[in-house]
CSV table of C-alpha atoms and ligand atoms in Angstrom, one decimal:
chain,number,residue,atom,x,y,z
T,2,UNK,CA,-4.0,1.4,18.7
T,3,UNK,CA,-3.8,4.8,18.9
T,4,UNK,CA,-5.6,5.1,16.1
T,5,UNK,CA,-8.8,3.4,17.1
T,6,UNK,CA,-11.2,4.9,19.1
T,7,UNK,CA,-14.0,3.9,21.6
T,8,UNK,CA,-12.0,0.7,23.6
T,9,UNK,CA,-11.5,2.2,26.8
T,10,UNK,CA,-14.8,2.0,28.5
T,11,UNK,CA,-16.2,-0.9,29.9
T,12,UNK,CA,-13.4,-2.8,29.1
T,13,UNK,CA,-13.8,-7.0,30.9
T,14,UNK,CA,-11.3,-8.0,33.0
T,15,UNK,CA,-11.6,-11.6,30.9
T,16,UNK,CA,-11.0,-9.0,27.3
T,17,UNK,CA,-7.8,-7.7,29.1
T,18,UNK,CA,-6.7,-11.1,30.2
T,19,UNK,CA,-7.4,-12.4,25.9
T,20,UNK,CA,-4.7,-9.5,25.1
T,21,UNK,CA,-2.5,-10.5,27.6
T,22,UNK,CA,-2.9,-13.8,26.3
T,23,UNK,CA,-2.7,-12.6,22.7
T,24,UNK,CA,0.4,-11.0,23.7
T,25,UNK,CA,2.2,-14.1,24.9
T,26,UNK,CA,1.1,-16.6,22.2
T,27,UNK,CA,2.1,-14.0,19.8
T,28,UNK,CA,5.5,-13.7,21.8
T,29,UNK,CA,6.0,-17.4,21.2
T,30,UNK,CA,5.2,-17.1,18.0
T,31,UNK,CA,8.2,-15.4,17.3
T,32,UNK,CA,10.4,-17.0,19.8
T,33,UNK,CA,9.7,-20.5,17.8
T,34,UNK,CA,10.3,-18.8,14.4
T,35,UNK,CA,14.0,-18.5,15.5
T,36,UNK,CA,14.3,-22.2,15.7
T,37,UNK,CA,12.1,-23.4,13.3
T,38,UNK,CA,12.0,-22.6,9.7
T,39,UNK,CA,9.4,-20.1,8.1
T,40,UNK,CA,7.4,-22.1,5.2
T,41,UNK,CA,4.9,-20.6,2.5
T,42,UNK,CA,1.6,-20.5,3.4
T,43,UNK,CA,0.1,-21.4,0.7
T,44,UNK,CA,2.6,-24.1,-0.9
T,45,UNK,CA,4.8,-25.4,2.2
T,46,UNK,CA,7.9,-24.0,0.5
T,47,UNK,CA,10.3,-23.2,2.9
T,48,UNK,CA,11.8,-19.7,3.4
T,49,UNK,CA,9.2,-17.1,3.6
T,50,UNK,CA,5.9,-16.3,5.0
T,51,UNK,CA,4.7,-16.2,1.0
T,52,UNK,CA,7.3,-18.3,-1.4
T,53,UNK,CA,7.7,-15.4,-4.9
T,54,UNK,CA,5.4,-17.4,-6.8
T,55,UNK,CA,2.5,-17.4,-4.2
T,56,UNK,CA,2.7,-13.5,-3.6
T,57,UNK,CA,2.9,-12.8,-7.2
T,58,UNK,CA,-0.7,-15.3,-7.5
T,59,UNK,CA,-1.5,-13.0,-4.6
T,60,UNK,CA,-1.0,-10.0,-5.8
T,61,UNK,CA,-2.9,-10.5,-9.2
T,62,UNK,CA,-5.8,-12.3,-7.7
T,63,UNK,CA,-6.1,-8.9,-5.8
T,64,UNK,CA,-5.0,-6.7,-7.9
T,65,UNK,CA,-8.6,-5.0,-8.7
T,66,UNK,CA,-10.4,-4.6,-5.8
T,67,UNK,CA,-13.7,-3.8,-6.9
T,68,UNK,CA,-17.4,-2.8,-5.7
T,69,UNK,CA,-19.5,-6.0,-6.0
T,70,UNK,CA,-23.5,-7.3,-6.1
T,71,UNK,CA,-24.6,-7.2,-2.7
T,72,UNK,CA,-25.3,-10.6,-1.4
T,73,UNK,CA,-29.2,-11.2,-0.2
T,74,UNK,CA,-29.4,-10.3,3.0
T,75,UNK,CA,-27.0,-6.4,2.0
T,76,UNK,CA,-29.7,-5.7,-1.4
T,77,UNK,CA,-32.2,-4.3,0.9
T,78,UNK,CA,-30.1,-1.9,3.0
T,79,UNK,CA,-28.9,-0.1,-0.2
T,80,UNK,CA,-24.9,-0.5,0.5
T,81,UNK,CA,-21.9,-0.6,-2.0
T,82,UNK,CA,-20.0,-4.2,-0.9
T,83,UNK,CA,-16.1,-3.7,-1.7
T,84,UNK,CA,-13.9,-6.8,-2.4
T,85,UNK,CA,-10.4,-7.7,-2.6
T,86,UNK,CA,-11.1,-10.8,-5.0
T,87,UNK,CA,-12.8,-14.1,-4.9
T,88,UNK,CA,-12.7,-16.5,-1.5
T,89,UNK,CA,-10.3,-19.2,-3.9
T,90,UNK,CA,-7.3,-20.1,-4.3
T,91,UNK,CA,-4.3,-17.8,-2.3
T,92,UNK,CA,-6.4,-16.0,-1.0
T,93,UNK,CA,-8.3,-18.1,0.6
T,94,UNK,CA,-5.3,-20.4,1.5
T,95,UNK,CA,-4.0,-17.5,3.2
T,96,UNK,CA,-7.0,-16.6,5.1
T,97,UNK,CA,-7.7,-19.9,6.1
T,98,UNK,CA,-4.3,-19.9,7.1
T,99,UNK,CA,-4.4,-17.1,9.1
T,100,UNK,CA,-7.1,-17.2,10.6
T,101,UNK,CA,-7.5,-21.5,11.7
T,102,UNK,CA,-3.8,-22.6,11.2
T,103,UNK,CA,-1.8,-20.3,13.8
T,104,UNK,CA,0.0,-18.2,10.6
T,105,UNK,CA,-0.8,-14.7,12.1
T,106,UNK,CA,2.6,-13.9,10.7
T,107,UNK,CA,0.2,-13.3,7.5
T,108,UNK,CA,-1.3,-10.4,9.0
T,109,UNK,CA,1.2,-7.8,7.4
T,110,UNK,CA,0.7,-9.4,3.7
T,111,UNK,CA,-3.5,-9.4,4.6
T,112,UNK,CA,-3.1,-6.0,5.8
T,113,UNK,CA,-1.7,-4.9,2.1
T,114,UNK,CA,-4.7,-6.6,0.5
T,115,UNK,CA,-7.4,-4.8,2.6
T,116,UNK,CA,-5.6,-1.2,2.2
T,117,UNK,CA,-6.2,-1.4,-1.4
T,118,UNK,CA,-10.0,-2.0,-0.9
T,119,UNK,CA,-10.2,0.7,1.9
T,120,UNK,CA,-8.3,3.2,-0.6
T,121,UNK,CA,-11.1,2.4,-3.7
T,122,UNK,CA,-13.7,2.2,-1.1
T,123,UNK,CA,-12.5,5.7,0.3
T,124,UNK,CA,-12.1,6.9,-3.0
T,125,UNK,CA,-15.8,6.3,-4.2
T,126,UNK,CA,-17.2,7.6,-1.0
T,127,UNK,CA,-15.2,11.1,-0.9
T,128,UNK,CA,-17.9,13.2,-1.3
T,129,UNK,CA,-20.0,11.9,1.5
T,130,UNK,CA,-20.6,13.6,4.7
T,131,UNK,CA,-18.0,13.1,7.2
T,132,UNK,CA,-15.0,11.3,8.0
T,133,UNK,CA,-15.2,8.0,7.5
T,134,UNK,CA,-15.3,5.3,10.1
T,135,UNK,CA,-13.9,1.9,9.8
T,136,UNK,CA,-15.7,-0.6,11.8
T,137,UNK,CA,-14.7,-4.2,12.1
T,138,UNK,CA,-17.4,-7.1,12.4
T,139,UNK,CA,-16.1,-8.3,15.9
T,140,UNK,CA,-14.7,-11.8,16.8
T,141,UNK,CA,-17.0,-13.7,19.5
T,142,UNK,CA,-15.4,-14.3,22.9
T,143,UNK,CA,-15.5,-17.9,22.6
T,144,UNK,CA,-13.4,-17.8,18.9
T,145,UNK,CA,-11.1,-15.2,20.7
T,146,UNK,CA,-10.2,-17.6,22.8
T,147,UNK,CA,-9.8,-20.4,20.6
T,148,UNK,CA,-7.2,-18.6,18.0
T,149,UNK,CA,-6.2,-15.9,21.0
T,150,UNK,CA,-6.6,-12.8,18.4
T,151,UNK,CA,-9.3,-10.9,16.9
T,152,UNK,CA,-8.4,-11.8,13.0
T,153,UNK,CA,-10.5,-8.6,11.2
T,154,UNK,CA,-9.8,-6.2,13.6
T,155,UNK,CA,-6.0,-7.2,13.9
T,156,UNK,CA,-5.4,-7.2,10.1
T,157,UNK,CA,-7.5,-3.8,10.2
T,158,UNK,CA,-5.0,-2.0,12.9
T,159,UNK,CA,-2.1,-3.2,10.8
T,160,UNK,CA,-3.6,-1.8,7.2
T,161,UNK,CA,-2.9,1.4,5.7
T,162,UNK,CA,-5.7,3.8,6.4
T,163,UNK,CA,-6.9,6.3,3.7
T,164,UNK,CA,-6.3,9.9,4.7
T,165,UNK,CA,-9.4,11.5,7.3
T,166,UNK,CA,-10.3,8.0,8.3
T,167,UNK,CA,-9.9,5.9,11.7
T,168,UNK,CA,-10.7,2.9,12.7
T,169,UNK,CA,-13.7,2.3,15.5
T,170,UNK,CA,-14.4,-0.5,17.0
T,171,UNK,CA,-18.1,0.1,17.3
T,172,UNK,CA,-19.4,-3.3,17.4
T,173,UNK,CA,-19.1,-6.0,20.7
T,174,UNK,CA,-20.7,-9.6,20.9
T,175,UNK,CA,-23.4,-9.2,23.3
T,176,UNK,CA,-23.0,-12.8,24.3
T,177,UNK,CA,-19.7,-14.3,24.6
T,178,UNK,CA,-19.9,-17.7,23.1
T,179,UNK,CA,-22.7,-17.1,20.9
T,180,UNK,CA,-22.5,-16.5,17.3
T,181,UNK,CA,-19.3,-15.7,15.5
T,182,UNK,CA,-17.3,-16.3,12.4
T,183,UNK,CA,-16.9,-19.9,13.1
T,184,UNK,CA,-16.3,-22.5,10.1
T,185,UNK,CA,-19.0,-24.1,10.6
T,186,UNK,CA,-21.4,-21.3,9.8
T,187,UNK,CA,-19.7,-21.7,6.3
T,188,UNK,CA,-21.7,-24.6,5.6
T,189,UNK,CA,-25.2,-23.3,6.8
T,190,UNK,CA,-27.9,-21.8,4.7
T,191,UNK,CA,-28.6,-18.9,4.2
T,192,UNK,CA,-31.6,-18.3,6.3
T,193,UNK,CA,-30.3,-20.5,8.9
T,194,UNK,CA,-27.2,-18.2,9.9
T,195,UNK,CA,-29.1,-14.9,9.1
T,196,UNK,CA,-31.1,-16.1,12.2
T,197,UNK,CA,-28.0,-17.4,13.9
T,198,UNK,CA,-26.6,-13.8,13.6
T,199,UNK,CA,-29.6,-11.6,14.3
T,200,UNK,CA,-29.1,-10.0,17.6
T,201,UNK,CA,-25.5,-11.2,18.6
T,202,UNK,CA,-23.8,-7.7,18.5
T,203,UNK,CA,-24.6,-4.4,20.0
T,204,UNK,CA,-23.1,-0.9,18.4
T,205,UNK,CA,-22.2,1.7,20.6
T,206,UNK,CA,-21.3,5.7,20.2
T,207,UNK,CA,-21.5,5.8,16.8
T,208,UNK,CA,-25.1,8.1,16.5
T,209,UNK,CA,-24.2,11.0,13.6
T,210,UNK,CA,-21.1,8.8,11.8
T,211,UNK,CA,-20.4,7.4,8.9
T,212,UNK,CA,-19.4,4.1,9.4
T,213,UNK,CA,-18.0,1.1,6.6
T,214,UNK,CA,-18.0,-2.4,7.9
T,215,UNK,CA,-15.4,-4.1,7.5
T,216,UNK,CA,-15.1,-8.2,7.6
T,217,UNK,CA,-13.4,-10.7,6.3
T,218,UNK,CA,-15.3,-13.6,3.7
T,219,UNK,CA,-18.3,-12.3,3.0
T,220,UNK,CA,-20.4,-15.4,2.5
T,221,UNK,CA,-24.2,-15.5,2.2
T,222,UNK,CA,-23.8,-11.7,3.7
T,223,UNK,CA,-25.8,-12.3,6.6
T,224,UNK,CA,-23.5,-11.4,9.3
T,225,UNK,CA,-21.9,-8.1,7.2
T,226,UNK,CA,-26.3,-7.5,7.2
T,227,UNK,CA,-26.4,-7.6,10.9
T,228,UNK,CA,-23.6,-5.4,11.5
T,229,UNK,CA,-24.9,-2.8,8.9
T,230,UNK,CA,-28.8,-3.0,10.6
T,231,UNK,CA,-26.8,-2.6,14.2
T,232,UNK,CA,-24.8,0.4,13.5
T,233,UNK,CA,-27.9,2.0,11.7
T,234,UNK,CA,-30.2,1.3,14.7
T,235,UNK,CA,-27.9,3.1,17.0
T,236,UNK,CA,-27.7,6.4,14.6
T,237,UNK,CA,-25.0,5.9,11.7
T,238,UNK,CA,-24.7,6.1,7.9
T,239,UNK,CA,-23.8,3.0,6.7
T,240,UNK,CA,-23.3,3.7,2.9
T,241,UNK,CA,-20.7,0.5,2.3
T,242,UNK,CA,-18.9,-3.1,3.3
T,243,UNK,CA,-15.6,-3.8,3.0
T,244,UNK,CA,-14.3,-7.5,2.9
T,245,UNK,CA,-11.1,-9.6,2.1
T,246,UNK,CA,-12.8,-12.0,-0.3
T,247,UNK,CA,-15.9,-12.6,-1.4
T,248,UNK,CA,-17.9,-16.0,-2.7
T,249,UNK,CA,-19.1,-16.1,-6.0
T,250,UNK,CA,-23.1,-15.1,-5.8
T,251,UNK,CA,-24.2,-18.4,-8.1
T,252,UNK,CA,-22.1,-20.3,-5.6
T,253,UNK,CA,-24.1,-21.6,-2.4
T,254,UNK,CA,-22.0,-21.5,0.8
T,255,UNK,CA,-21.4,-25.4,0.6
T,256,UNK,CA,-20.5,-25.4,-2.4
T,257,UNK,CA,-17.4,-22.7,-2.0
T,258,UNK,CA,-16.2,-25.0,0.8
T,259,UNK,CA,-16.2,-27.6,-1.6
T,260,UNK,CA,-14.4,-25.4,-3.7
T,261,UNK,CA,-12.1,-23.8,-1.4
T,262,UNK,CA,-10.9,-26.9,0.4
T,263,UNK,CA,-9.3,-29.0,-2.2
T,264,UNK,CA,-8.1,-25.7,-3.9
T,265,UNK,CA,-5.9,-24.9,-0.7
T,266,UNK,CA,-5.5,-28.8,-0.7
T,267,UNK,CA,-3.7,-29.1,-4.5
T,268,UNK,CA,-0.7,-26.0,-4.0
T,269,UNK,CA,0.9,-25.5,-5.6
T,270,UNK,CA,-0.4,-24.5,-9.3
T,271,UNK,CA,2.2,-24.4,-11.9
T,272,UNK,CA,3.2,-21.0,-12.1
T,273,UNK,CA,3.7,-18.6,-14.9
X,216,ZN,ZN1,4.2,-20.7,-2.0
């Protein structure tokens, strides 16, 4: 935490009470793993958070993080979108995991994957002005309270961060309850969650930065869009986007649940 900057003021007394409440349910979490056993993720094998064969699947399907074609909504506002690899297989099995099946204990082996595309997405963006500022698309009050822990920013704090950058959580819901990462926005149409998201966050002290947003799926890009038109609104340099995973760009959002579902569904793939 002490790396972040910009959470102190105007802090709600319900955003204290979530941490509190983060704090305890991730308190239990451990205090169950003592009596019950650890399983894979990804495969059900019990033992470890990641069973050898899934991590090495992991590790390869991530191996590369790359800069990618922007999505729609990102082409006009001219940034560089960075990816860990494609929203399939482990990876999404562990995201899915993470962030709608209670494994936060996947937060250290997420927190690996995302270092690697803050390091190439640092290293490209050197020789630009200023330090660079990582800011995490924010969870929505109401999906806070549903998983009790802010999935992006959480894997964020807990990544490896490039030398002469921070983290800054820039960007709040103006609305609790409204908008947010929710599954279900997976399965809308492009237009129809690029006007879902327009106007849900609000960017703050950030006028003169250089800011990279960072999420998590990056689906039809309307919500990683949003952020970016925020943050520039309110004064910064956006040059780039950082996410997890990305979906194919001939695949519509449907059909990458379609995809993704019986995917995680059929572990575990023979392995090499
Ligand atoms: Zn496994």
């Amino acid at each position: 935490m002490t790396r972040t900057t910009g959470t102190g003021h105007g802090t709600s007394t319900l955003a204290r009470w979530d941490r509190r409440a983060a704090r305890v349910g991730a308190w239990c979490a451990d205090a169950l793993e003592l009596v019950l056993p650890v399983t894979c993720a990804v495969c059900g094998e019990p033992g470890a958070t990641l069973c050898r064969g899934c991590r090495i699947m992991l590790r390869r399907s991530t191996a590369r993080p790359a800069a990618v074609r922007p999505p729609g909504p990102l082409e006009p506002s001219g940034v560089l979108v960075y990816t860990a690899g494609e929203y399939e297989h482990e990876l999404a099995a562990c995201l899915l995991a993470y962030k709608n099946g209670g494994r936060t204990d996947l937060a250290p082996t997420l927190a690996a994957v995302l270092s690697a595309v803050l390091a190439a997405a640092a290293h490209d963006l050197r020789d630009r002005t200023g330090p660079l500022h990582w800011v995490p698309v924010p969870t929505s009050a109401r999906a806070r309270r549903r998983r009790w822990f802010d999935p992006v920013a959480d894997v964020l704090d807990a990544a490896a961060l490039p030398s002469g950058t921070e983290v800054h959580r820039a960007l709040r819901h103006r609305a609790p309850g409204r908008g947010g990462a929710g599954g279900a926005q997976k399965t809308r149409g492009r237009a129809q969650r690029t006007r879902a998201v327009r106007g849900v966050m609000r960017a703050r002290d950030v006028a003169g930065r250089t800011c990279v947003v960072v999420d998590d799926v990056l689906t039809t890009g309307a919500t990683a869009a949003e952020a970016v038109h925020r943050l520039e609104q309110a004064g910064a340099r956006v040059p780039a986007v950082v996410t997890l995973a990305g979906v194919r760009a001939a695949r519509s959002p449907r059909e990458n649940e379609v995809m993704s579902n019986p995917v995680v569904r059929e572990f575990p793939h023979s392995l090499p």
